[in-house]
Amino acid sequence: QVQLVQSGGGSAQAGGSLRLSCAASGSASTTYCMAWFRQAPGKEREGVASIWTGGGSAAYAASVKGRFTISQGNDKNTLDLLMNSLKPEDTATYYCAAEIRTAGSGTYCYGLKDYNNWGQGTQVTVSS
């Protein structure tokens, strides 16, 4: 099990930027699939971006590719999501998630269905 504590988010105008962070407990030597999800009111939760902390490329939803960047902090226990060129349709509650995996890739982690460790959620509101 890993505990995830989120920070950041808030409100922005369309075209602006926001950053989300997710601090994970546990050993930095353990590798995880880590991901950001979001859920807008009345909509299903959707994957936004994911990485495998052991290395490799990230994977992104088509709706955010080129605008959002997922990255690990230097201590390997922090997951960031930099959101640029925000659109009103990015408005949602954002969640980070993690699951231990000894092998993986961004694409594999993007498709992972059994994330069992979740952050508390952070609201992002983008106004036009």
PDB file of C-alpha atoms in Angstrom:
ATOM      1  CA  GLN A   1       0.000   0.000   0.000  1.00  0.00           C
ATOM      2  CA  VAL A   2       1.095   3.529  -0.642  1.00  0.00           C
ATOM      3  CA  GLN A   3      -0.452   6.737   0.639  1.00  0.00           C
ATOM      4  CA  LEU A   4      -0.909   9.557  -1.849  1.00  0.00           C
ATOM      5  CA  VAL A   5      -1.375  13.197  -0.864  1.00  0.00           C
ATOM      6  CA  GLN A   6      -2.292  15.682  -3.566  1.00  0.00           C
ATOM      7  CA  SER A   7      -1.665  19.428  -3.737  1.00  0.00           C
ATOM      8  CA  GLY A   8      -2.036  22.195  -6.258  1.00  0.00           C
ATOM      9  CA  GLY A   9      -4.890  22.788  -8.648  1.00  0.00           C
ATOM     10  CA  GLY A  10      -7.443  25.550  -8.219  1.00  0.00           C
ATOM     11  CA  SER A  11      -8.873  27.936 -10.783  1.00  0.00           C
ATOM     12  CA  ALA A  12      -7.485  29.344 -14.016  1.00  0.00           C
ATOM     13  CA  GLN A  13      -8.617  31.172 -17.108  1.00  0.00           C
ATOM     14  CA  ALA A  14      -8.722  29.366 -20.408  1.00  0.00           C
ATOM     15  CA  GLY A  15      -5.233  29.322 -21.875  1.00  0.00           C
ATOM     16  CA  GLY A  16      -3.647  29.419 -18.438  1.00  0.00           C
ATOM     17  CA  SER A  17      -1.629  26.869 -16.536  1.00  0.00           C
ATOM     18  CA  LEU A  18      -1.905  24.913 -13.316  1.00  0.00           C
ATOM     19  CA  ARG A  19       0.256  22.291 -11.638  1.00  0.00           C
ATOM     20  CA  LEU A  20      -0.838  19.310  -9.602  1.00  0.00           C
ATOM     21  CA  SER A  21       1.466  17.337  -7.323  1.00  0.00           C
ATOM     22  CA  CYS A  22       1.087  13.986  -5.654  1.00  0.00           C
ATOM     23  CA  ALA A  23       3.397  12.920  -2.822  1.00  0.00           C
ATOM     24  CA  ALA A  24       3.702   9.185  -2.328  1.00  0.00           C
ATOM     25  CA  SER A  25       4.801   7.379   0.811  1.00  0.00           C
ATOM     26  CA  GLY A  26       7.022   4.329   0.607  1.00  0.00           C
ATOM     27  CA  SER A  27      10.478   3.510  -0.633  1.00  0.00           C
ATOM     28  CA  ALA A  28      11.903   5.355  -3.616  1.00  0.00           C
ATOM     29  CA  SER A  29      13.396   2.038  -4.763  1.00  0.00           C
ATOM     30  CA  THR A  30       9.937   0.535  -5.329  1.00  0.00           C
ATOM     31  CA  THR A  31       8.606   0.967  -8.849  1.00  0.00           C
ATOM     32  CA  TYR A  32       5.031   1.918  -9.559  1.00  0.00           C
ATOM     33  CA  CYS A  33       2.575   2.607 -12.248  1.00  0.00           C
ATOM     34  CA  MET A  34       1.464   6.135 -11.431  1.00  0.00           C
ATOM     35  CA  ALA A  35      -1.284   8.025 -13.158  1.00  0.00           C
ATOM     36  CA  TRP A  36      -3.556  11.022 -13.129  1.00  0.00           C
ATOM     37  CA  PHE A  37      -7.279  10.575 -13.639  1.00  0.00           C
ATOM     38  CA  ARG A  38     -10.075  13.110 -13.732  1.00  0.00           C
ATOM     39  CA  GLN A  39     -13.814  13.072 -13.299  1.00  0.00           C
ATOM     40  CA  ALA A  40     -16.139  15.850 -14.337  1.00  0.00           C
ATOM     41  CA  PRO A  41     -19.678  16.128 -12.921  1.00  0.00           C
ATOM     42  CA  GLY A  42     -21.981  13.663 -14.596  1.00  0.00           C
ATOM     43  CA  LYS A  43     -19.146  11.982 -16.479  1.00  0.00           C
ATOM     44  CA  GLU A  44     -17.144   8.829 -16.002  1.00  0.00           C
ATOM     45  CA  ARG A  45     -13.630   8.939 -14.619  1.00  0.00           C
ATOM     46  CA  GLU A  46     -11.050   9.055 -17.371  1.00  0.00           C
ATOM     47  CA  GLY A  47      -7.325   8.544 -17.527  1.00  0.00           C
ATOM     48  CA  VAL A  48      -5.285  11.657 -18.215  1.00  0.00           C
ATOM     49  CA  ALA A  49      -1.626  10.593 -18.132  1.00  0.00           C
ATOM     50  CA  SER A  50       0.543   7.853 -16.727  1.00  0.00           C
ATOM     51  CA  ILE A  51       4.136   6.744 -16.219  1.00  0.00           C
ATOM     52  CA  TRP A  52       6.033   3.759 -14.923  1.00  0.00           C
ATOM     53  CA  THR A  53       8.464   5.082 -12.312  1.00  0.00           C
ATOM     54  CA  GLY A  54      11.127   2.630 -13.455  1.00  0.00           C
ATOM     55  CA  GLY A  55      11.592   4.623 -16.637  1.00  0.00           C
ATOM     56  CA  GLY A  56      10.334   4.999 -20.166  1.00  0.00           C
ATOM     57  CA  SER A  57       7.923   7.317 -21.886  1.00  0.00           C
ATOM     58  CA  ALA A  58       4.698   8.663 -20.494  1.00  0.00           C
ATOM     59  CA  ALA A  59       1.278   8.067 -22.017  1.00  0.00           C
ATOM     60  CA  TYR A  60      -1.449  10.655 -22.412  1.00  0.00           C
ATOM     61  CA  ALA A  61      -5.096  10.908 -23.291  1.00  0.00           C
ATOM     62  CA  ALA A  62      -5.583  12.337 -26.757  1.00  0.00           C
ATOM     63  CA  SER A  63      -7.505  15.269 -25.274  1.00  0.00           C
ATOM     64  CA  VAL A  64      -4.490  16.487 -23.266  1.00  0.00           C
ATOM     65  CA  LYS A  65      -1.522  15.391 -25.357  1.00  0.00           C
ATOM     66  CA  GLY A  66       0.721  18.317 -26.121  1.00  0.00           C
ATOM     67  CA  ARG A  67      -0.780  20.411 -23.333  1.00  0.00           C
ATOM     68  CA  PHE A  68      -0.201  18.353 -20.181  1.00  0.00           C
ATOM     69  CA  THR A  69       3.085  16.919 -18.922  1.00  0.00           C
ATOM     70  CA  ILE A  70       3.402  14.200 -16.301  1.00  0.00           C
ATOM     71  CA  SER A  71       6.708  13.882 -14.494  1.00  0.00           C
ATOM     72  CA  GLN A  72       8.408  12.488 -11.433  1.00  0.00           C
ATOM     73  CA  GLY A  73      10.072  14.696  -8.881  1.00  0.00           C
ATOM     74  CA  ASN A  74      13.775  14.337  -8.199  1.00  0.00           C
ATOM     75  CA  ASP A  75      13.104  12.232  -5.117  1.00  0.00           C
ATOM     76  CA  LYS A  76      11.071   9.756  -7.210  1.00  0.00           C
ATOM     77  CA  ASN A  77       8.264   9.946  -4.664  1.00  0.00           C
ATOM     78  CA  THR A  78       6.462  12.899  -6.215  1.00  0.00           C
ATOM     79  CA  LEU A  79       4.290  12.857  -9.287  1.00  0.00           C
ATOM     80  CA  ASP A  80       3.529  16.153 -11.004  1.00  0.00           C
ATOM     81  CA  LEU A  81       1.073  17.126 -13.695  1.00  0.00           C
ATOM     82  CA  LEU A  82       1.774  20.414 -15.450  1.00  0.00           C
ATOM     83  CA  MET A  83      -1.305  21.568 -17.292  1.00  0.00           C
ATOM     84  CA  ASN A  84      -0.830  24.232 -19.968  1.00  0.00           C
ATOM     85  CA  SER A  85      -3.236  25.790 -22.455  1.00  0.00           C
ATOM     86  CA  LEU A  86      -6.120  24.885 -20.199  1.00  0.00           C
ATOM     87  CA  LYS A  87      -9.609  24.624 -21.634  1.00  0.00           C
ATOM     88  CA  PRO A  88     -12.987  24.814 -19.871  1.00  0.00           C
ATOM     89  CA  GLU A  89     -13.471  21.138 -20.661  1.00  0.00           C
ATOM     90  CA  ASP A  90     -10.483  20.354 -18.437  1.00  0.00           C
ATOM     91  CA  THR A  91     -12.638  21.294 -15.456  1.00  0.00           C
ATOM     92  CA  ALA A  92     -12.865  18.240 -13.200  1.00  0.00           C
ATOM     93  CA  THR A  93     -11.713  16.664  -9.975  1.00  0.00           C
ATOM     94  CA  TYR A  94      -8.266  15.226 -10.567  1.00  0.00           C
ATOM     95  CA  TYR A  95      -6.945  12.149  -8.782  1.00  0.00           C
ATOM     96  CA  CYS A  96      -3.502  10.589  -8.667  1.00  0.00           C
ATOM     97  CA  ALA A  97      -3.222   6.831  -8.447  1.00  0.00           C
ATOM     98  CA  ALA A  98      -0.431   4.333  -7.900  1.00  0.00           C
ATOM     99  CA  GLU A  99       0.076   0.603  -8.062  1.00  0.00           C
ATOM    100  CA  ILE A 100       3.275  -1.361  -7.463  1.00  0.00           C
ATOM    101  CA  ARG A 101       4.640  -2.871 -10.646  1.00  0.00           C
ATOM    102  CA  THR A 102       8.118  -4.375 -11.016  1.00  0.00           C
ATOM    103  CA  ALA A 103       7.940  -3.844 -14.789  1.00  0.00           C
ATOM    104  CA  GLY A 104       5.885  -1.600 -17.013  1.00  0.00           C
ATOM    105  CA  SER A 105       5.653   1.327 -19.371  1.00  0.00           C
ATOM    106  CA  GLY A 106       3.633   4.474 -19.701  1.00  0.00           C
ATOM    107  CA  THR A 107       1.273   2.760 -22.116  1.00  0.00           C
ATOM    108  CA  TYR A 108       0.853  -0.277 -19.888  1.00  0.00           C
ATOM    109  CA  CYS A 109       0.195   1.918 -16.885  1.00  0.00           C
ATOM    110  CA  TYR A 110      -2.325   3.993 -18.856  1.00  0.00           C
ATOM    111  CA  GLY A 111      -4.349   0.868 -19.510  1.00  0.00           C
ATOM    112  CA  LEU A 112      -4.081  -0.531 -15.984  1.00  0.00           C
ATOM    113  CA  LYS A 113      -7.534  -1.104 -14.531  1.00  0.00           C
ATOM    114  CA  ASP A 114      -6.730  -2.104 -10.959  1.00  0.00           C
ATOM    115  CA  TYR A 115      -5.215   0.949  -9.302  1.00  0.00           C
ATOM    116  CA  ASN A 116      -5.813   0.435  -5.595  1.00  0.00           C
ATOM    117  CA  ASN A 117      -4.096   3.506  -4.149  1.00  0.00           C
ATOM    118  CA  TRP A 118      -5.678   6.906  -4.687  1.00  0.00           C
ATOM    119  CA  GLY A 119      -5.117  10.493  -3.681  1.00  0.00           C
ATOM    120  CA  GLN A 120      -7.853  12.571  -2.099  1.00  0.00           C
ATOM    121  CA  GLY A 121      -8.752  14.473  -5.253  1.00  0.00           C
ATOM    122  CA  THR A 122      -8.130  18.080  -6.267  1.00  0.00           C
ATOM    123  CA  GLN A 123     -10.548  20.397  -8.019  1.00  0.00           C
ATOM    124  CA  VAL A 124      -9.459  22.132 -11.219  1.00  0.00           C
ATOM    125  CA  THR A 125     -11.786  24.776 -12.623  1.00  0.00           C
ATOM    126  CA  VAL A 126     -11.109  26.507 -15.941  1.00  0.00           C
ATOM    127  CA  SER A 127     -13.205  29.494 -16.905  1.00  0.00           C
ATOM    128  CA  SER A 128     -13.678  30.822 -20.414  1.00  0.00           C
TER     129      SER A 128
END
